[in-house]
């Protein structure tokens, strides 16, 4: 299983761009990288997924360097409602459905 | 569209008691899975199913049983609860092709305390 490491917490202000990095040094060839958002008393919710290079959707971007040993979730112009815990997930698409969630990064956005 | 529904939302058990956590999805997803979430830790996979009648173990399967008789339902059974099983449990469903590759849709969770 890939081991993942994330910062425990980050603080930001409304309107700023936030970048959260996840380290996954022993990522396997078949592993995908996925980020989830979780609010208190709710289940995680999908944000974005990638395999390599850069992926962008309507809420975030995901940057993955060529060696894939880390990934960075970028949230543009955050608002108070982006205050949540963000998890990276690294998992294999091969046999066994092995996956590892990071310990999560608590993002706090202030005015 | 209800998505993934978990019941109950809260439960308190005494050591040694048994119970079943219910999970149902209405998205016709092939995959269903159970996770536990403990303070300071990420979600850890307990058991998962790739279709009706097929289940497999995840990272932390000990003390839990599952079965999947229908596409919609995937109950998690604790046969003899222990304090170490105090946690928040999440059920998720996703399309086929791999847990890690497809978007997982999570329920709201069951908060379980074992005294």
mmCIF file of C-alpha atoms in Angstrom:
data_model
loop_
_atom_site.group_PDB
_atom_site.id
_atom_site.type_symbol
_atom_site.label_atom_id
_atom_site.label_comp_id
_atom_site.label_asym_id
_atom_site.label_seq_id
_atom_site.Cartn_x
_atom_site.Cartn_y
_atom_site.Cartn_z
ATOM 1 C CA UNK A 1 0.000 0.000 0.000
ATOM 2 C CA UNK A 2 1.186 3.491 -0.834
ATOM 3 C CA UNK A 3 1.831 5.593 2.260
ATOM 4 C CA UNK A 4 0.523 9.156 2.095
ATOM 5 C CA UNK A 5 1.489 12.249 4.087
ATOM 6 C CA UNK A 6 -0.440 15.515 4.262
ATOM 7 C CA UNK A 7 -0.124 18.648 6.405
ATOM 8 C CA UNK A 8 -2.395 18.458 9.422
ATOM 9 C CA UNK A 9 -3.838 21.928 8.971
ATOM 10 C CA UNK A 10 -3.738 25.075 6.849
ATOM 11 C CA UNK A 11 -5.199 28.534 7.276
ATOM 12 C CA UNK A 12 -6.248 30.923 4.535
ATOM 13 C CA UNK A 13 -8.379 33.964 3.822
ATOM 14 C CA UNK A 14 -11.294 34.365 1.492
ATOM 15 C CA UNK A 15 -10.295 35.011 -2.095
ATOM 16 C CA UNK A 16 -6.884 33.422 -1.811
ATOM 17 C CA UNK A 17 -5.613 30.372 -3.675
ATOM 18 C CA UNK A 18 -4.886 27.370 -1.475
ATOM 19 C CA UNK A 19 -2.495 24.565 -2.375
ATOM 20 C CA UNK A 20 -2.500 21.337 -0.361
ATOM 21 C CA UNK A 21 0.245 18.831 -1.082
ATOM 22 C CA UNK A 22 0.122 15.104 -0.489
ATOM 23 C CA UNK A 23 3.302 13.049 -0.483
ATOM 24 C CA UNK A 24 3.115 9.451 -1.735
ATOM 25 C CA UNK A 25 6.698 8.342 -2.304
ATOM 26 C CA UNK A 26 5.954 4.663 -2.973
ATOM 27 C CA UNK A 27 3.109 5.164 -5.399
ATOM 28 C CA UNK A 28 2.697 2.253 -7.787
ATOM 29 C CA UNK A 29 2.396 2.376 -11.555
ATOM 30 C CA UNK A 30 -1.304 1.519 -11.498
ATOM 31 C CA UNK A 31 -2.243 3.936 -8.696
ATOM 32 C CA UNK A 32 -4.613 6.837 -9.230
ATOM 33 C CA UNK A 33 -4.673 9.948 -7.042
ATOM 34 C CA UNK A 34 -8.008 11.245 -5.823
ATOM 35 C CA UNK A 35 -8.965 14.073 -3.497
ATOM 36 C CA UNK A 36 -12.038 14.184 -1.292
ATOM 37 C CA UNK A 37 -13.577 16.937 0.832
ATOM 38 C CA UNK A 38 -15.315 16.269 4.128
ATOM 39 C CA UNK A 39 -17.502 18.540 6.217
ATOM 40 C CA UNK A 40 -18.336 17.764 9.873
ATOM 41 C CA UNK A 41 -20.872 14.979 10.317
ATOM 42 C CA UNK A 42 -20.869 14.172 6.595
ATOM 43 C CA UNK A 43 -19.237 11.589 4.411
ATOM 44 C CA UNK A 44 -16.357 12.533 2.110
ATOM 45 C CA UNK A 45 -17.240 14.035 -1.240
ATOM 46 C CA UNK A 46 -15.231 13.661 -4.455
ATOM 47 C CA UNK A 47 -13.318 16.705 -5.674
ATOM 48 C CA UNK A 48 -10.904 15.634 -8.388
ATOM 49 C CA UNK A 49 -8.847 12.717 -9.680
ATOM 50 C CA UNK A 50 -5.731 12.337 -11.772
ATOM 51 C CA UNK A 51 -2.991 9.998 -12.883
ATOM 52 C CA UNK A 52 -0.300 12.361 -14.159
ATOM 53 C CA UNK A 53 0.310 15.986 -15.213
ATOM 54 C CA UNK A 54 -2.537 18.407 -14.565
ATOM 55 C CA UNK A 55 -6.263 17.982 -14.244
ATOM 56 C CA UNK A 56 -8.752 20.803 -13.846
ATOM 57 C CA UNK A 57 -12.472 20.830 -13.189
ATOM 58 C CA UNK A 58 -14.969 23.450 -12.136
ATOM 59 C CA UNK A 59 -13.863 23.503 -8.492
ATOM 60 C CA UNK A 60 -10.167 22.590 -8.343
ATOM 61 C CA UNK A 61 -6.960 21.698 -10.110
ATOM 62 C CA UNK A 62 -4.682 18.762 -9.436
ATOM 63 C CA UNK A 63 -0.988 18.959 -10.216
ATOM 64 C CA UNK A 64 1.045 15.753 -10.435
ATOM 65 C CA UNK A 65 4.779 15.922 -11.254
ATOM 66 C CA UNK A 66 6.414 13.467 -13.604
ATOM 67 C CA UNK A 67 7.715 11.207 -10.822
ATOM 68 C CA UNK A 68 4.200 11.095 -9.263
ATOM 69 C CA UNK A 69 5.636 11.010 -5.748
ATOM 70 C CA UNK A 70 3.448 13.908 -4.704
ATOM 71 C CA UNK A 71 0.323 15.707 -5.793
ATOM 72 C CA UNK A 72 -1.028 19.177 -5.111
ATOM 73 C CA UNK A 73 -4.671 20.097 -4.835
ATOM 74 C CA UNK A 74 -5.239 23.721 -5.783
ATOM 75 C CA UNK A 75 -8.390 25.547 -4.731
ATOM 76 C CA UNK A 76 -8.745 28.927 -6.445
ATOM 77 C CA UNK A 77 -10.268 31.868 -4.574
ATOM 78 C CA UNK A 78 -11.460 30.001 -1.505
ATOM 79 C CA UNK A 79 -14.492 31.070 0.482
ATOM 80 C CA UNK A 80 -15.694 30.366 4.020
ATOM 81 C CA UNK A 81 -17.644 27.376 2.694
ATOM 82 C CA UNK A 82 -14.374 25.691 1.683
ATOM 83 C CA UNK A 83 -13.517 25.201 5.367
ATOM 84 C CA UNK A 84 -13.330 21.416 5.564
ATOM 85 C CA UNK A 85 -10.963 18.460 5.801
ATOM 86 C CA UNK A 86 -9.305 17.421 2.552
ATOM 87 C CA UNK A 87 -8.088 13.867 1.998
ATOM 88 C CA UNK A 88 -5.867 12.472 -0.696
ATOM 89 C CA UNK A 89 -6.431 8.898 -1.732
ATOM 90 C CA UNK A 90 -3.910 6.769 -3.560
ATOM 91 C CA UNK A 91 -5.107 3.463 -4.869
ATOM 92 C CA UNK A 92 -4.509 0.749 -7.374
ATOM 93 C CA UNK A 93 -6.721 -0.128 -10.262
ATOM 94 C CA UNK A 94 -5.156 -3.537 -10.330
ATOM 95 C CA UNK A 95 -6.234 -6.647 -8.485
ATOM 96 C CA UNK A 96 -7.047 -6.422 -4.789
ATOM 97 C CA UNK A 97 -8.455 -2.902 -4.702
ATOM 98 C CA UNK A 98 -5.696 -1.591 -2.462
ATOM 99 C CA UNK A 99 -6.058 2.000 -1.418
ATOM 100 C CA UNK A 100 -4.785 4.408 1.209
ATOM 101 C CA UNK A 101 -6.437 7.562 2.462
ATOM 102 C CA UNK A 102 -4.232 10.288 3.842
ATOM 103 C CA UNK A 103 -4.823 11.524 7.385
ATOM 104 C CA UNK A 104 -6.452 14.667 6.068
ATOM 105 C CA UNK A 105 -5.703 18.389 6.036
ATOM 106 C CA UNK A 106 -8.002 20.689 7.998
ATOM 107 C CA UNK A 107 -8.398 23.860 5.947
ATOM 108 C CA UNK A 108 -9.743 26.894 7.774
ATOM 109 C CA UNK A 109 -10.799 29.876 5.712
ATOM 110 C CA UNK A 110 -11.337 33.212 7.416
ATOM 111 C CA UNK A 111 -12.675 36.566 6.310
ATOM 112 C CA UNK B 1 -32.269 10.640 -5.410
ATOM 113 C CA UNK B 2 -31.193 9.328 -1.986
ATOM 114 C CA UNK B 3 -27.710 8.106 -2.994
ATOM 115 C CA UNK B 4 -26.148 6.091 -0.146
ATOM 116 C CA UNK B 5 -28.227 5.704 3.002
ATOM 117 C CA UNK B 6 -26.809 4.472 6.288
ATOM 118 C CA UNK B 7 -28.728 3.487 9.394
ATOM 119 C CA UNK B 8 -28.580 4.061 12.278
ATOM 120 C CA UNK B 9 -26.820 7.433 12.585
ATOM 121 C CA UNK B 10 -25.786 6.772 16.177
ATOM 122 C CA UNK B 11 -25.451 3.611 18.238
ATOM 123 C CA UNK B 12 -24.144 2.725 21.678
ATOM 124 C CA UNK B 13 -23.272 -0.887 22.414
ATOM 125 C CA UNK B 14 -21.917 -2.789 25.363
ATOM 126 C CA UNK B 15 -18.861 -4.964 24.932
ATOM 127 C CA UNK B 16 -19.847 -8.320 23.506
ATOM 128 C CA UNK B 17 -23.095 -7.207 21.931
ATOM 129 C CA UNK B 18 -23.756 -7.722 18.256
ATOM 130 C CA UNK B 19 -25.307 -5.405 15.728
ATOM 131 C CA UNK B 20 -25.671 -4.733 12.033
ATOM 132 C CA UNK B 21 -24.971 -1.431 10.341
ATOM 133 C CA UNK B 22 -27.181 -1.003 7.329
ATOM 134 C CA UNK B 23 -26.187 0.501 4.001
ATOM 135 C CA UNK B 24 -28.296 0.915 0.877
ATOM 136 C CA UNK B 25 -27.632 2.630 -2.444
ATOM 137 C CA UNK B 26 -30.009 3.477 -5.261
ATOM 138 C CA UNK B 27 -27.495 4.254 -8.007
ATOM 139 C CA UNK B 28 -27.158 0.680 -9.297
ATOM 140 C CA UNK B 29 -23.445 0.739 -8.479
ATOM 141 C CA UNK B 30 -21.469 -2.481 -8.679
ATOM 142 C CA UNK B 31 -19.007 -1.670 -5.918
ATOM 143 C CA UNK B 32 -19.830 -1.067 -2.277
ATOM 144 C CA UNK B 33 -17.425 -0.656 0.603
ATOM 145 C CA UNK B 34 -17.181 -0.020 4.321
ATOM 146 C CA UNK B 35 -14.664 2.262 5.999
ATOM 147 C CA UNK B 36 -13.951 3.278 9.546
ATOM 148 C CA UNK B 37 -12.693 6.710 10.487
ATOM 149 C CA UNK B 38 -10.825 7.283 13.736
ATOM 150 C CA UNK B 39 -9.513 10.596 15.130
ATOM 151 C CA UNK B 40 -6.257 11.650 13.480
ATOM 152 C CA UNK B 41 -6.453 8.896 10.909
ATOM 153 C CA UNK B 42 -7.734 8.667 7.419
ATOM 154 C CA UNK B 43 -10.462 6.327 6.360
ATOM 155 C CA UNK B 44 -9.493 2.695 6.466
ATOM 156 C CA UNK B 45 -11.118 0.073 4.285
ATOM 157 C CA UNK B 46 -12.828 -2.742 6.190
ATOM 158 C CA UNK B 47 -14.555 -4.837 3.535
ATOM 159 C CA UNK B 48 -15.757 -4.263 0.032
ATOM 160 C CA UNK B 49 -17.914 -5.932 -2.589
ATOM 161 C CA UNK B 50 -17.566 -5.911 -6.361
ATOM 162 C CA UNK B 51 -21.055 -7.241 -6.939
ATOM 163 C CA UNK B 52 -23.863 -9.282 -5.435
ATOM 164 C CA UNK B 53 -22.461 -12.411 -3.833
ATOM 165 C CA UNK B 54 -18.831 -11.239 -3.977
ATOM 166 C CA UNK B 55 -16.994 -9.700 -1.039
ATOM 167 C CA UNK B 56 -13.374 -9.228 -0.079
ATOM 168 C CA UNK B 57 -11.322 -7.968 2.830
ATOM 169 C CA UNK B 58 -9.805 -4.559 3.099
ATOM 170 C CA UNK B 59 -7.095 -3.244 5.365
ATOM 171 C CA UNK B 60 -8.839 -3.805 8.730
ATOM 172 C CA UNK B 61 -11.355 -6.676 8.388
ATOM 173 C CA UNK B 62 -10.981 -8.368 11.778
ATOM 174 C CA UNK B 63 -14.120 -8.304 13.917
ATOM 175 C CA UNK B 64 -16.429 -7.500 11.008
ATOM 176 C CA UNK B 65 -18.495 -9.606 8.642
ATOM 177 C CA UNK B 66 -20.254 -8.635 5.444
ATOM 178 C CA UNK B 67 -22.458 -10.174 2.819
ATOM 179 C CA UNK B 68 -24.084 -8.843 -0.308
ATOM 180 C CA UNK B 69 -27.225 -10.564 -1.442
ATOM 181 C CA UNK B 70 -28.509 -7.690 -3.600
ATOM 182 C CA UNK B 71 -26.952 -4.877 -5.606
ATOM 183 C CA UNK B 72 -28.571 -2.294 -3.338
ATOM 184 C CA UNK B 73 -27.639 -3.482 0.164
ATOM 185 C CA UNK B 74 -24.345 -4.106 1.924
ATOM 186 C CA UNK B 75 -24.728 -4.596 5.695
ATOM 187 C CA UNK B 76 -21.786 -4.647 8.090
ATOM 188 C CA UNK B 77 -22.024 -6.983 11.074
ATOM 189 C CA UNK B 78 -20.213 -6.761 14.368
ATOM 190 C CA UNK B 79 -20.567 -10.174 15.989
ATOM 191 C CA UNK B 80 -19.051 -9.295 19.382
ATOM 192 C CA UNK B 81 -18.395 -5.598 19.775
ATOM 193 C CA UNK B 82 -15.180 -4.406 21.422
ATOM 194 C CA UNK B 83 -14.195 -0.914 22.616
ATOM 195 C CA UNK B 84 -11.591 -0.814 19.839
ATOM 196 C CA UNK B 85 -14.472 -0.748 17.368
ATOM 197 C CA UNK B 86 -15.643 2.623 18.625
ATOM 198 C CA UNK B 87 -15.460 4.703 15.476
ATOM 199 C CA UNK B 88 -17.391 6.431 12.723
ATOM 200 C CA UNK B 89 -18.340 4.042 9.956
ATOM 201 C CA UNK B 90 -18.897 5.086 6.368
ATOM 202 C CA UNK B 91 -20.421 3.123 3.555
ATOM 203 C CA UNK B 92 -19.657 4.029 -0.048
ATOM 204 C CA UNK B 93 -20.669 2.900 -3.507
ATOM 205 C CA UNK B 94 -19.063 3.321 -6.902
ATOM 206 C CA UNK B 95 -19.171 2.035 -10.427
ATOM 207 C CA UNK B 96 -17.193 -1.031 -11.365
ATOM 208 C CA UNK B 97 -13.589 -0.965 -12.470
ATOM 209 C CA UNK B 98 -11.800 -0.473 -9.172
ATOM 210 C CA UNK B 99 -12.398 1.323 -5.901
ATOM 211 C CA UNK B 100 -9.542 3.729 -6.474
ATOM 212 C CA UNK B 101 -10.355 4.602 -10.056
ATOM 213 C CA UNK B 102 -13.993 5.562 -9.766
ATOM 214 C CA UNK B 103 -15.758 8.230 -7.773
ATOM 215 C CA UNK B 104 -16.964 6.860 -4.458
ATOM 216 C CA UNK B 105 -20.236 8.180 -3.085
ATOM 217 C CA UNK B 106 -20.341 8.107 0.690
ATOM 218 C CA UNK B 107 -23.183 7.895 3.141
ATOM 219 C CA UNK B 108 -23.490 10.251 6.111
ATOM 220 C CA UNK B 109 -21.919 7.778 8.499
ATOM 221 C CA UNK B 110 -22.800 5.822 11.639
ATOM 222 C CA UNK B 111 -21.203 6.927 14.891
ATOM 223 C CA UNK B 112 -20.673 3.847 17.062
ATOM 224 C CA UNK B 113 -19.590 3.782 20.683
ATOM 225 C CA UNK B 114 -18.738 0.505 22.412
ATOM 226 C CA UNK B 115 -18.647 0.712 26.186
#
